[in-house]
């Protein structure tokens, strides 16, 4: 299978797709390894995960170099690799504490004479299917707590961004005790993976998430789905328009907007709309693309070329329905890569595609509101419910609004904080996801199966207790 370089448009990388037999063999190998892995206990596993983090950190230049080609991003690739290392260390530290705090009993049952002890064991084989937008982070974000829980982990990265796997496999040779492996390929490999594992975590689009959920239902295995979003940001009349514009811009365009938690709709109070829009346009116009010099500028090319076409179609639809383009607006093909400068749209209406469908690009449609209740209703008028943001004159004011938004995580006085905060438990709403939070302690405890040990401390009943003619 070939992979395209997002900066040049060339298919310059070839990789082997895992066959069904290879996937089955890898799953069988991991299942055997998992027995010893879980038997090591939390402290033993944490020590090996720390070694994994050290080895990954030492190989960060190689991993980031591969990721740079995968994604066309320099600074973000480095931050991403460091973030993935930090995620391993965080779980290796928190994991043993969490195991120590598990409620194992014994506790007295409401049934006379019975005492209950709870035993915890991991789902043996965990599987992950990851998207292309943050290939390293999202291939490991669930696998690491699963490993800490005692599972073995089989991961399928996106076929769009496969290059980072080679240096990661080199890292794994330094921690041979770690039962983690990668399988490579597209949808077929994803489906084959689901048939092999006991628990599946999927990160990707809502459309594919439904297919994963169906396949998991056939296998009767749990599926955690982390899907798309259409995150709104509400900016109230008391907010500082300059700060609000700066935060909105960053939250919307970082990584070329190719982040699930990107701000994709802005609702600003009429009282500050004029200075807000002026600051937003000035900020957008100061943003540089990373072409021709990959080492300078702020935002790079689209990773997946058809994504650029989809974003352009949304902009064109909005224009045709009366939106005004205040900056950007046209995908540029430069050196074979597809780029879009920050695009600000005014006079948008709820029926435009850009207000309903996930954009996944650096586009900010701005709606001016006259009363907050209407803004909240419009912000909630979406099938998605991933995250949202509020920028107000004070934290207290933002906190009053937060519970009224239909989303799993709300950033207050900032935007898109879910990408930076790993320990804030949240559950997506609507079509943005399903299952326990990957953030916070449930990120690990969801991989533990509870086994009840029901102890009889009194006298067991005999069959005569059920003899007809005694009751009533
Ligand atoms: P995608 O759904 O196209 O692909 C994701 C993964 O699923 C890839 O590895 C792909 O090979 C695999 N796949 C495709 N078809 C499959 C099938 N039928 N069965 C099993 N696996 C299959 O998503 P994408 O375009 O790579 O990523 C972008 C999407 O991911 C956006 O919608 C974004 O919002 C979402 N996302 C969500 C989060 C989150 O935490 N909620 C984080 C990042 C990205």
Short mmCIF file of C-alpha atoms and ligand atoms in Angstrom, two decimals:
data_model
loop_
_atom_site.label_atom_id
_atom_site.label_comp_id
_atom_site.label_asym_id
_atom_site.label_seq_id
_atom_site.Cartn_x
_atom_site.Cartn_y
_atom_site.Cartn_z
CA UNK A 1 0.00 0.00 0.00
CA UNK A 2 1.24 3.52 -0.74
CA UNK A 3 1.10 6.66 1.37
CA UNK A 4 1.04 10.20 0.07
CA UNK A 5 3.33 12.95 1.28
CA UNK A 6 1.04 15.88 2.20
CA UNK A 7 3.67 18.52 1.29
CA UNK A 8 4.52 17.20 -2.17
CA UNK A 9 1.41 15.27 -3.11
CA UNK A 10 3.70 12.38 -4.12
CA UNK A 11 3.04 8.79 -3.12
CA UNK A 12 6.56 8.30 -1.86
CA UNK A 13 6.14 5.63 0.78
CA UNK A 14 5.17 2.01 0.51
CA UNK A 15 4.30 -0.33 3.35
CA UNK A 16 3.15 -3.92 3.73
CA UNK A 17 -0.51 -4.46 4.59
CA UNK A 18 -1.01 -7.03 7.35
CA UNK A 19 -2.73 -10.16 6.08
CA UNK A 20 -5.54 -11.86 8.02
CA UNK A 21 -3.10 -14.65 8.96
CA UNK A 22 -0.53 -12.14 10.22
CA UNK A 23 -3.16 -10.34 12.29
CA UNK A 24 -4.35 -13.64 13.79
CA UNK A 25 -0.76 -14.73 14.51
CA UNK A 26 0.07 -11.39 16.15
CA UNK A 27 -3.11 -11.62 18.24
CA UNK A 28 -2.22 -15.16 19.34
CA UNK A 29 1.33 -14.12 20.27
CA UNK A 30 0.03 -11.17 22.29
CA UNK A 31 -2.55 -13.33 24.08
CA UNK A 32 0.24 -15.62 25.29
CA UNK A 33 2.42 -12.67 26.32
CA UNK A 34 -0.49 -11.06 28.16
CA UNK A 35 -0.59 -13.84 30.76
CA UNK A 36 2.89 -12.98 32.05
CA UNK A 37 2.30 -9.27 31.62
CA UNK A 38 -0.78 -9.20 33.83
CA UNK A 39 0.91 -11.49 36.37
CA UNK A 40 3.68 -8.87 36.80
CA UNK A 41 1.26 -6.69 38.74
CA UNK A 42 0.79 -2.93 38.48
CA UNK A 43 4.25 -1.97 39.82
CA UNK A 44 6.01 -4.34 37.41
CA UNK A 45 4.02 -3.09 34.44
CA UNK A 46 4.54 0.55 35.45
CA UNK A 47 8.32 0.02 35.56
CA UNK A 48 8.29 -1.38 32.02
CA UNK A 49 6.04 1.41 30.78
CA UNK A 50 8.55 3.90 32.22
CA UNK A 51 11.29 2.16 30.20
CA UNK A 52 9.02 2.38 27.15
CA UNK A 53 8.66 6.14 27.74
CA UNK A 54 12.45 6.54 28.09
CA UNK A 55 13.10 4.57 24.89
CA UNK A 56 10.48 6.60 23.03
CA UNK A 57 11.93 9.84 24.31
CA UNK A 58 15.41 8.80 23.18
CA UNK A 59 14.01 7.99 19.72
CA UNK A 60 11.89 11.18 19.59
CA UNK A 61 14.00 12.73 16.79
CA UNK A 62 13.42 9.69 14.54
CA UNK A 63 9.73 9.35 15.41
CA UNK A 64 9.10 13.08 14.94
CA UNK A 65 11.00 13.05 11.63
CA UNK A 66 8.74 10.29 10.29
CA UNK A 67 5.67 12.03 11.68
CA UNK A 68 6.76 15.27 10.04
CA UNK A 69 6.51 13.55 6.65
CA UNK A 70 3.24 11.81 7.61
CA UNK A 71 1.54 15.06 8.60
CA UNK A 72 3.51 17.87 6.93
CA UNK A 73 3.94 19.51 10.37
CA UNK A 74 7.20 20.25 12.18
CA UNK A 75 6.53 21.89 15.55
CA UNK A 76 3.27 19.99 16.08
CA UNK A 77 5.00 16.66 15.37
CA UNK A 78 7.60 17.33 18.05
CA UNK A 79 4.90 18.39 20.54
CA UNK A 80 2.89 15.30 19.62
CA UNK A 81 5.73 12.87 20.32
CA UNK A 82 6.52 14.61 23.63
CA UNK A 83 2.82 14.44 24.51
CA UNK A 84 2.72 10.70 23.80
CA UNK A 85 5.76 10.16 26.05
CA UNK A 86 4.10 12.24 28.78
CA UNK A 87 0.94 10.14 28.47
CA UNK A 88 2.94 6.95 29.14
CA UNK A 89 4.63 8.45 32.22
CA UNK A 90 1.33 9.78 33.52
CA UNK A 91 -0.32 6.34 33.36
CA UNK A 92 2.75 4.55 34.73
CA UNK A 93 2.52 6.88 37.76
CA UNK A 94 -1.24 6.89 38.20
CA UNK A 95 -1.75 3.18 37.42
CA UNK A 96 -0.30 1.67 40.63
CA UNK A 97 -2.13 4.29 42.75
CA UNK A 98 -5.39 3.39 41.04
CA UNK A 99 -4.92 -0.35 41.56
CA UNK A 100 -4.16 0.30 45.24
CA UNK A 101 -7.41 2.24 45.59
CA UNK A 102 -9.68 -0.37 44.00
CA UNK A 103 -12.47 -1.52 46.28
CA UNK A 104 -11.89 -5.25 46.67
CA UNK A 105 -13.88 -5.80 49.86
CA UNK A 106 -14.71 -7.97 51.65
CA UNK A 107 -18.04 -6.27 52.25
CA UNK A 108 -21.17 -7.56 53.89
CA UNK A 109 -23.99 -8.35 51.49
CA UNK A 110 -27.65 -7.49 52.05
CA UNK A 111 -28.19 -11.26 51.73
CA UNK A 112 -27.68 -12.78 55.20
CA UNK A 113 -24.43 -14.71 55.68
CA UNK A 114 -22.89 -13.50 52.45
CA UNK A 115 -19.63 -11.60 52.08
CA UNK A 116 -18.50 -10.12 48.76
CA UNK A 117 -14.97 -9.82 47.45
CA UNK A 118 -14.26 -8.22 44.06
CA UNK A 119 -11.44 -9.43 41.90
CA UNK A 120 -10.21 -7.40 38.93
CA UNK A 121 -8.68 -8.75 35.75
CA UNK A 122 -7.95 -7.07 32.46
CA UNK A 123 -9.63 -7.78 29.14
CA UNK A 124 -6.85 -9.95 27.65
CA UNK A 125 -6.47 -8.37 24.22
CA UNK A 126 -7.22 -4.71 23.58
CA UNK A 127 -7.47 -3.28 20.06
CA UNK A 128 -7.22 0.31 18.81
CA UNK A 129 -8.07 1.82 15.45
CA UNK A 130 -6.62 5.32 14.99
CA UNK A 131 -7.13 8.25 12.59
CA UNK A 132 -4.56 10.31 10.67
CA UNK A 133 -4.86 13.69 12.35
CA UNK A 134 -2.62 12.97 15.38
CA UNK A 135 -1.18 9.60 14.39
CA UNK A 136 1.19 8.96 17.31
CA UNK A 137 -0.95 10.34 20.14
CA UNK A 138 -4.15 8.69 18.96
CA UNK A 139 -2.53 5.30 18.28
CA UNK A 140 -1.40 5.16 21.93
CA UNK A 141 -3.86 7.26 23.92
CA UNK A 142 -6.01 4.24 24.87
CA UNK A 143 -3.39 1.52 24.36
CA UNK A 144 -1.20 2.84 27.18
CA UNK A 145 -3.87 2.74 29.94
CA UNK A 146 -4.97 -0.65 28.54
CA UNK A 147 -1.40 -1.93 28.93
CA UNK A 148 -1.23 -0.43 32.42
CA UNK A 149 -4.47 -2.24 33.24
CA UNK A 150 -2.88 -5.55 32.21
CA UNK A 151 -4.16 -5.98 28.65
CA UNK A 152 -2.00 -6.74 25.64
CA UNK A 153 -2.54 -4.17 22.87
CA UNK A 154 -2.85 -4.49 19.12
CA UNK A 155 -3.01 -1.15 17.34
CA UNK A 156 -3.99 -0.23 13.79
CA UNK A 157 -2.77 3.25 12.86
CA UNK A 158 -4.30 5.07 9.92
CA UNK A 159 -3.10 3.94 6.49
CA UNK A 160 -2.84 7.64 5.59
CA UNK A 161 0.00 8.25 8.11
CA UNK A 162 1.98 4.99 8.50
CA UNK A 163 5.58 6.25 8.54
CA UNK A 164 5.96 6.72 12.30
CA UNK A 165 5.39 2.99 12.89
CA UNK A 166 8.86 1.96 11.73
CA UNK A 167 10.73 3.97 14.40
CA UNK A 168 8.11 2.88 16.95
CA UNK A 169 8.83 -0.78 16.13
CA UNK A 170 12.52 -0.03 16.77
CA UNK A 171 11.53 1.40 20.16
CA UNK A 172 9.57 -1.77 20.96
CA UNK A 173 12.66 -3.95 20.40
CA UNK A 174 14.12 -2.20 23.48
CA UNK A 175 11.16 -3.20 25.66
CA UNK A 176 10.50 -6.78 24.54
CA UNK A 177 8.36 -7.45 27.65
CA UNK A 178 5.75 -4.94 26.48
CA UNK A 179 2.88 -6.77 24.72
CA UNK A 180 2.21 -4.04 22.16
CA UNK A 181 2.19 -4.48 18.37
CA UNK A 182 0.94 -2.70 15.25
CA UNK A 183 -0.98 -4.02 12.27
CA UNK A 184 -1.06 -1.98 9.10
CA UNK A 185 -3.69 -1.28 6.48
CA UNK A 186 -7.11 0.24 5.90
CA UNK A 187 -10.74 -0.68 6.55
CA UNK A 188 -10.29 -4.45 5.99
CA UNK A 189 -7.47 -4.61 8.50
CA UNK A 190 -9.62 -2.63 10.95
CA UNK A 191 -12.46 -5.12 10.57
CA UNK A 192 -10.08 -8.10 10.94
CA UNK A 193 -8.64 -6.53 14.10
CA UNK A 194 -12.09 -6.22 15.66
CA UNK A 195 -12.60 -9.96 15.14
CA UNK A 196 -9.44 -10.75 17.12
CA UNK A 197 -9.73 -8.54 20.19
CA UNK A 198 -11.78 -8.49 23.40
CA UNK A 199 -12.24 -4.70 23.57
CA UNK A 200 -12.02 -2.10 20.83
CA UNK A 201 -11.30 1.62 21.07
CA UNK A 202 -11.94 3.57 17.91
CA UNK A 203 -11.01 7.17 17.15
CA UNK A 204 -12.19 8.56 13.85
CA UNK A 205 -15.19 9.78 11.94
CA UNK A 206 -18.75 9.20 13.04
CA UNK A 207 -19.53 7.31 9.81
CA UNK A 208 -16.72 4.78 10.39
CA UNK A 209 -17.54 4.68 14.09
CA UNK A 210 -20.97 3.26 13.26
CA UNK A 211 -19.34 0.47 11.21
CA UNK A 212 -16.95 -0.30 14.06
CA UNK A 213 -19.86 -0.39 16.52
CA UNK A 214 -21.73 -2.82 14.26
CA UNK A 215 -18.71 -5.13 13.96
CA UNK A 216 -18.16 -4.98 17.72
CA UNK A 217 -21.83 -5.83 18.28
CA UNK A 218 -21.44 -8.94 16.10
CA UNK A 219 -18.46 -9.98 18.25
CA UNK A 220 -20.27 -8.88 21.44
CA UNK A 221 -17.26 -6.93 22.62
CA UNK A 222 -17.28 -3.45 24.19
CA UNK A 223 -16.58 -0.58 21.79
CA UNK A 224 -15.49 2.87 22.93
CA UNK A 225 -15.97 5.40 20.19
CA UNK A 226 -14.27 8.82 20.02
CA UNK A 227 -15.80 10.50 16.98
CA UNK A 228 -16.28 13.80 15.21
CA UNK A 229 -17.28 17.20 16.52
CA UNK A 230 -18.66 20.60 15.56
CA UNK A 231 -17.49 22.48 18.62
CA UNK A 232 -19.07 25.87 19.34
CA UNK A 233 -17.49 28.77 21.22
CA UNK A 234 -19.70 31.33 22.92
CA UNK A 235 -18.22 34.77 23.51
CA UNK A 236 -20.28 36.98 25.79
CA UNK A 237 -20.68 40.77 25.82
CA UNK A 238 -18.38 41.15 28.83
CA UNK A 239 -15.45 39.31 27.20
CA UNK A 240 -12.29 41.09 26.11
CA UNK A 241 -12.69 41.02 22.31
CA UNK A 242 -8.94 40.88 21.59
CA UNK A 243 -8.29 37.97 23.91
CA UNK A 244 -11.39 36.17 22.73
CA UNK A 245 -10.30 36.57 19.11
CA UNK A 246 -6.79 35.28 19.84
CA UNK A 247 -8.09 32.23 21.67
CA UNK A 248 -10.77 31.51 19.08
CA UNK A 249 -8.23 31.70 16.27
CA UNK A 250 -5.74 29.36 17.95
CA UNK A 251 -8.45 26.90 18.99
CA UNK A 252 -9.77 26.75 15.47
CA UNK A 253 -6.70 26.63 13.26
CA UNK A 254 -3.94 24.88 15.19
CA UNK A 255 -2.81 21.81 13.21
CA UNK A 256 -4.73 23.30 10.23
CA UNK A 257 -7.96 22.68 12.13
CA UNK A 258 -7.50 18.93 11.77
CA UNK A 259 -8.39 18.21 15.38
CA UNK A 260 -11.61 16.74 16.71
CA UNK A 261 -11.81 19.45 19.41
CA UNK A 262 -11.23 22.37 17.03
CA UNK A 263 -13.59 25.29 17.43
CA UNK A 264 -15.81 25.12 14.34
CA UNK A 265 -18.55 27.65 15.17
CA UNK A 266 -18.32 31.01 16.94
CA UNK A 267 -21.24 32.85 18.59
CA UNK A 268 -20.29 36.38 19.65
CA UNK A 269 -22.42 38.98 21.44
CA UNK A 270 -23.41 41.94 19.27
CA UNK A 271 -21.99 44.44 21.83
CA UNK A 272 -18.41 43.33 21.06
CA UNK A 273 -18.86 41.82 17.60
CA UNK A 274 -17.18 44.65 15.73
CA UNK A 275 -13.87 44.77 17.65
CA UNK A 276 -13.92 40.98 17.94
CA UNK A 277 -14.23 40.50 14.17
CA UNK A 278 -11.59 43.16 13.50
CA UNK A 279 -9.14 41.40 15.83
CA UNK A 280 -10.03 37.99 14.41
CA UNK A 281 -9.44 39.09 10.82
CA UNK A 282 -6.17 40.83 11.75
CA UNK A 283 -5.03 37.71 13.59
CA UNK A 284 -6.02 35.44 10.70
CA UNK A 285 -4.18 37.60 8.20
CA UNK A 286 -1.01 37.45 10.29
CA UNK A 287 -1.03 33.64 10.21
CA UNK A 288 1.46 32.18 7.74
CA UNK A 289 1.34 28.84 5.99
CA UNK A 290 4.44 26.64 6.15
CA UNK A 291 5.13 26.98 2.44
CA UNK A 292 7.62 27.20 0.82
CA UNK A 293 9.71 26.94 4.00
CA UNK A 294 8.51 23.99 6.08
CA UNK A 295 10.46 25.39 9.04
CA UNK A 296 8.57 28.67 9.25
CA UNK A 297 4.92 29.67 9.49
CA UNK A 298 2.01 28.40 11.56
CA UNK A 299 -0.18 26.00 9.61
CA UNK A 300 0.74 23.28 7.15
CA UNK A 301 -1.01 21.42 4.35
CA UNK A 302 -4.05 19.20 4.67
CA UNK A 303 -2.87 15.70 5.53
CA UNK A 304 -5.60 13.99 3.53
CA UNK A 305 -6.17 15.72 0.15
CA UNK A 306 -9.88 14.96 -0.20
CA UNK A 307 -10.36 16.70 3.15
CA UNK A 308 -9.27 19.94 1.45
CA UNK A 309 -11.90 19.40 -1.25
CA UNK A 310 -14.58 18.81 1.38
CA UNK A 311 -13.63 22.01 3.22
CA UNK A 312 -13.65 24.01 -0.03
CA UNK A 313 -17.12 22.61 -0.85
CA UNK A 314 -18.38 23.81 2.56
CA UNK A 315 -16.96 27.30 1.98
CA UNK A 316 -18.50 27.43 -1.51
CA UNK A 317 -21.87 26.26 -0.16
CA UNK A 318 -21.75 28.99 2.51
CA UNK A 319 -20.88 31.66 -0.08
CA UNK A 320 -23.68 30.50 -2.36
CA UNK A 321 -26.11 30.83 0.56
CA UNK A 322 -25.00 34.40 1.39
CA UNK A 323 -21.96 34.12 3.68
CA UNK A 324 -19.22 36.74 3.40
CA UNK A 325 -15.57 35.64 3.35
CA UNK A 326 -13.56 38.03 5.55
CA UNK A 327 -10.23 36.24 5.09
CA UNK A 328 -8.89 33.16 3.32
CA UNK A 329 -11.56 31.18 1.50
CA UNK A 330 -9.64 29.34 -1.21
CA UNK A 331 -7.60 26.15 -1.00
CA UNK A 332 -4.22 26.75 -2.66
CA UNK A 333 -2.19 23.96 -4.28
CA UNK A 334 1.46 24.77 -3.64
CA UNK A 335 4.29 22.39 -4.47
CA UNK A 336 1.77 19.54 -4.59
CA UNK A 337 0.37 20.23 -1.10
CA UNK A 338 -3.08 21.68 -0.39
CA UNK A 339 -3.19 24.68 1.94
CA UNK A 340 -5.93 26.91 3.29
CA UNK A 341 -5.24 30.18 5.09
CA UNK A 342 -7.48 30.87 8.11
CA UNK A 343 -10.92 31.43 6.68
CA UNK A 344 -13.39 33.67 8.49
CA UNK A 345 -17.01 33.59 7.39
CA UNK A 346 -19.60 36.18 8.44
CA UNK A 347 -23.37 36.25 7.83
CA UNK A 348 -23.59 32.46 8.23
CA UNK A 349 -26.94 30.75 8.79
CA UNK A 350 -27.74 27.46 10.53
CA UNK A 351 -28.69 25.57 7.36
CA UNK A 352 -25.26 26.02 5.72
CA UNK A 353 -23.14 22.84 5.52
CA UNK A 354 -20.30 24.64 7.32
CA UNK A 355 -22.61 25.03 10.33
CA UNK A 356 -23.80 21.40 10.42
CA UNK A 357 -21.07 19.08 9.10
CA UNK A 358 -17.66 18.60 10.65
CA UNK A 359 -15.18 20.81 8.76
CA UNK A 360 -11.75 19.62 10.00
CA UNK A 361 -10.03 22.65 8.54
CA UNK A 362 -9.04 26.22 9.54
CA UNK A 363 -12.49 27.74 9.07
CA UNK A 364 -14.29 30.02 11.56
CA UNK A 365 -17.94 30.77 10.81
CA UNK A 366 -19.02 33.66 13.06
CA UNK A 367 -22.62 34.22 14.18
CA UNK A 368 -23.52 37.47 15.99
CA UNK A 369 -26.16 37.02 18.70
CA UNK A 370 -28.47 39.43 20.48
CA UNK A 371 -29.44 37.25 23.41
CA UNK A 372 -27.51 34.52 25.14
CA UNK A 373 -30.39 32.04 25.28
CA UNK A 374 -30.61 32.04 21.50
CA UNK A 375 -26.84 31.58 21.20
CA UNK A 376 -26.98 28.57 23.55
CA UNK A 377 -29.86 27.06 21.58
CA UNK A 378 -27.94 27.50 18.33
CA UNK A 379 -24.73 26.14 19.83
CA UNK A 380 -26.64 23.02 20.90
CA UNK A 381 -28.33 22.67 17.51
CA UNK A 382 -26.02 19.95 16.20
CA UNK A 383 -25.94 16.17 16.10
CA UNK A 384 -22.48 16.33 17.74
CA UNK A 385 -21.57 16.92 21.38
CA UNK A 386 -17.82 16.51 21.69
CA UNK A 387 -16.68 19.72 23.36
CA UNK A 388 -17.41 23.44 23.50
CA UNK A 389 -15.91 26.66 24.82
CA UNK A 390 -17.07 29.81 26.60
CA UNK A 391 -15.20 33.09 26.76
CA UNK A 392 -16.77 35.63 29.13
CA UNK A 393 -15.74 38.60 31.25
CA UNK A 394 -15.12 36.31 34.21
CA UNK A 395 -14.72 32.64 35.03
CA UNK A 396 -17.85 32.85 37.19
CA UNK A 397 -19.94 34.05 34.28
CA UNK A 398 -18.57 31.31 32.02
CA UNK A 399 -19.26 28.70 34.73
CA UNK A 400 -22.95 29.72 34.82
CA UNK A 401 -23.27 28.98 31.11
CA UNK A 402 -21.23 25.74 30.95
CA UNK A 403 -23.89 23.23 32.17
CA UNK A 404 -26.31 24.50 29.52
CA UNK A 405 -24.10 23.30 26.67
CA UNK A 406 -24.64 19.81 25.26
CA UNK A 407 -21.07 18.56 25.09
CA UNK A 408 -18.75 16.23 26.97
CA UNK A 409 -16.09 18.81 27.83
CA UNK A 410 -16.36 22.58 28.09
CA UNK A 411 -13.32 24.89 28.04
CA UNK A 412 -13.91 28.01 30.13
CA UNK A 413 -11.97 31.22 29.40
CA UNK A 414 -10.01 29.26 26.78
CA UNK A 415 -10.74 26.87 23.91
CA UNK A 416 -10.01 23.28 22.91
CA UNK A 417 -8.43 22.47 26.29
CA UNK A 418 -9.26 18.76 25.95
CA UNK A 419 -6.21 18.40 23.72
CA UNK A 420 -3.93 19.58 26.53
CA UNK A 421 -5.58 18.13 29.65
CA UNK A 422 -5.46 14.37 30.07
CA UNK A 423 -7.13 13.98 33.44
CA UNK A 424 -10.49 15.68 32.93
CA UNK A 425 -13.08 12.90 32.78
CA UNK A 426 -15.67 13.57 30.09
CA UNK A 427 -18.23 11.72 28.04
CA UNK A 428 -19.14 12.84 24.55
CA UNK A 429 -22.77 13.45 23.72
CA UNK A 430 -24.79 12.92 20.56
CA UNK A 431 -22.91 11.33 17.68
CA UNK A 432 -19.50 12.36 19.05
CA UNK A 433 -18.86 9.16 20.91
CA UNK A 434 -19.88 6.29 23.10
CA UNK A 435 -18.52 4.65 26.21
CA UNK A 436 -16.57 5.61 29.32
CA UNK A 437 -14.17 8.56 29.25
CA UNK A 438 -10.65 7.97 27.94
CA UNK A 439 -9.55 10.90 30.08
CA UNK A 440 -9.29 10.61 33.86
CA UNK A 441 -9.21 7.37 35.87
CA UNK A 442 -11.92 5.62 33.83
CA UNK A 443 -9.37 5.73 31.00
CA UNK A 444 -7.83 2.74 32.80
CA UNK A 445 -10.58 1.21 34.92
CA UNK A 446 -12.79 0.58 31.86
CA UNK A 447 -10.32 -2.17 30.86
CA UNK A 448 -10.81 -4.08 34.13
CA UNK A 449 -13.42 -6.81 34.45
CA UNK A 450 -14.99 -7.20 37.88
CA UNK A 451 -15.37 -10.73 39.13
CA UNK A 452 -17.60 -11.20 42.18
CA UNK A 453 -16.43 -13.72 44.76
CA UNK A 454 -19.60 -14.44 46.72
CA UNK A 455 -18.59 -16.05 49.98
CA UNK A 456 -21.00 -18.09 52.05
CA UNK A 457 -20.09 -17.54 55.72
CA UNK A 458 -23.29 -19.08 57.11
CA UNK A 459 -25.09 -22.31 56.30
CA UNK A 460 -25.81 -23.05 52.62
CA UNK A 461 -29.42 -23.84 51.72
CA UNK A 462 -30.29 -27.41 50.82
CA UNK A 463 -32.97 -28.60 48.37
CA UNK A 464 -35.52 -29.09 51.13
CA UNK A 465 -35.73 -25.30 51.43
CA UNK A 466 -37.53 -25.43 48.06
CA UNK A 467 -39.90 -28.32 48.84
CA UNK A 468 -43.46 -27.61 47.65
CA UNK A 469 -46.14 -27.02 50.25
CA UNK A 470 -44.02 -25.03 52.70
CA UNK A 471 -44.36 -21.45 51.47
CA UNK A 472 -47.37 -19.14 51.73
P1 LIG B 1 -11.76 7.56 9.57
O1 LIG B 1 -13.01 7.23 10.27
O2 LIG B 1 -11.79 7.73 8.10
O3 LIG B 1 -10.64 6.47 9.84
C1 LIG B 1 -10.21 6.14 11.16
C2 LIG B 1 -9.61 4.77 11.16
O4 LIG B 1 -10.62 3.81 10.87
C3 LIG B 1 -8.49 4.53 10.15
O5 LIG B 1 -7.48 3.79 10.79
C4 LIG B 1 -9.17 3.70 9.09
O6 LIG B 1 -8.28 2.83 8.40
C5 LIG B 1 -10.14 2.88 9.89
N1 LIG B 1 -11.30 2.37 9.16
C6 LIG B 1 -11.88 2.91 8.05
N2 LIG B 1 -12.97 2.17 7.71
C7 LIG B 1 -13.07 1.16 8.62
C8 LIG B 1 -13.99 0.09 8.79
N3 LIG B 1 -15.01 -0.09 7.97
N4 LIG B 1 -13.79 -0.75 9.82
C9 LIG B 1 -12.75 -0.58 10.69
N5 LIG B 1 -11.85 0.41 10.56
C10 LIG B 1 -12.00 1.28 9.55
O7 LIG B 1 -11.23 8.88 10.30
P2 LIG B 1 -10.05 9.82 9.84
O8 LIG B 1 -10.54 10.54 8.62
O9 LIG B 1 -8.78 9.05 9.83
O10 LIG B 1 -9.95 10.85 11.06
C11 LIG B 1 -10.67 12.03 11.15
C12 LIG B 1 -11.87 11.86 12.06
O11 LIG B 1 -11.45 11.45 13.35
C13 LIG B 1 -12.62 13.16 12.28
O12 LIG B 1 -14.01 12.91 12.19
C14 LIG B 1 -12.27 13.54 13.72
O13 LIG B 1 -13.21 14.34 14.36
C15 LIG B 1 -12.14 12.20 14.34
N6 LIG B 1 -11.34 12.28 15.56
C16 LIG B 1 -11.97 12.15 16.79
C17 LIG B 1 -11.23 12.27 17.96
C18 LIG B 1 -11.89 12.15 19.32
O14 LIG B 1 -11.19 11.98 20.30
N7 LIG B 1 -13.20 12.25 19.41
C19 LIG B 1 -9.87 12.52 17.89
C20 LIG B 1 -9.28 12.67 16.63
C21 LIG B 1 -10.02 12.53 15.48
#
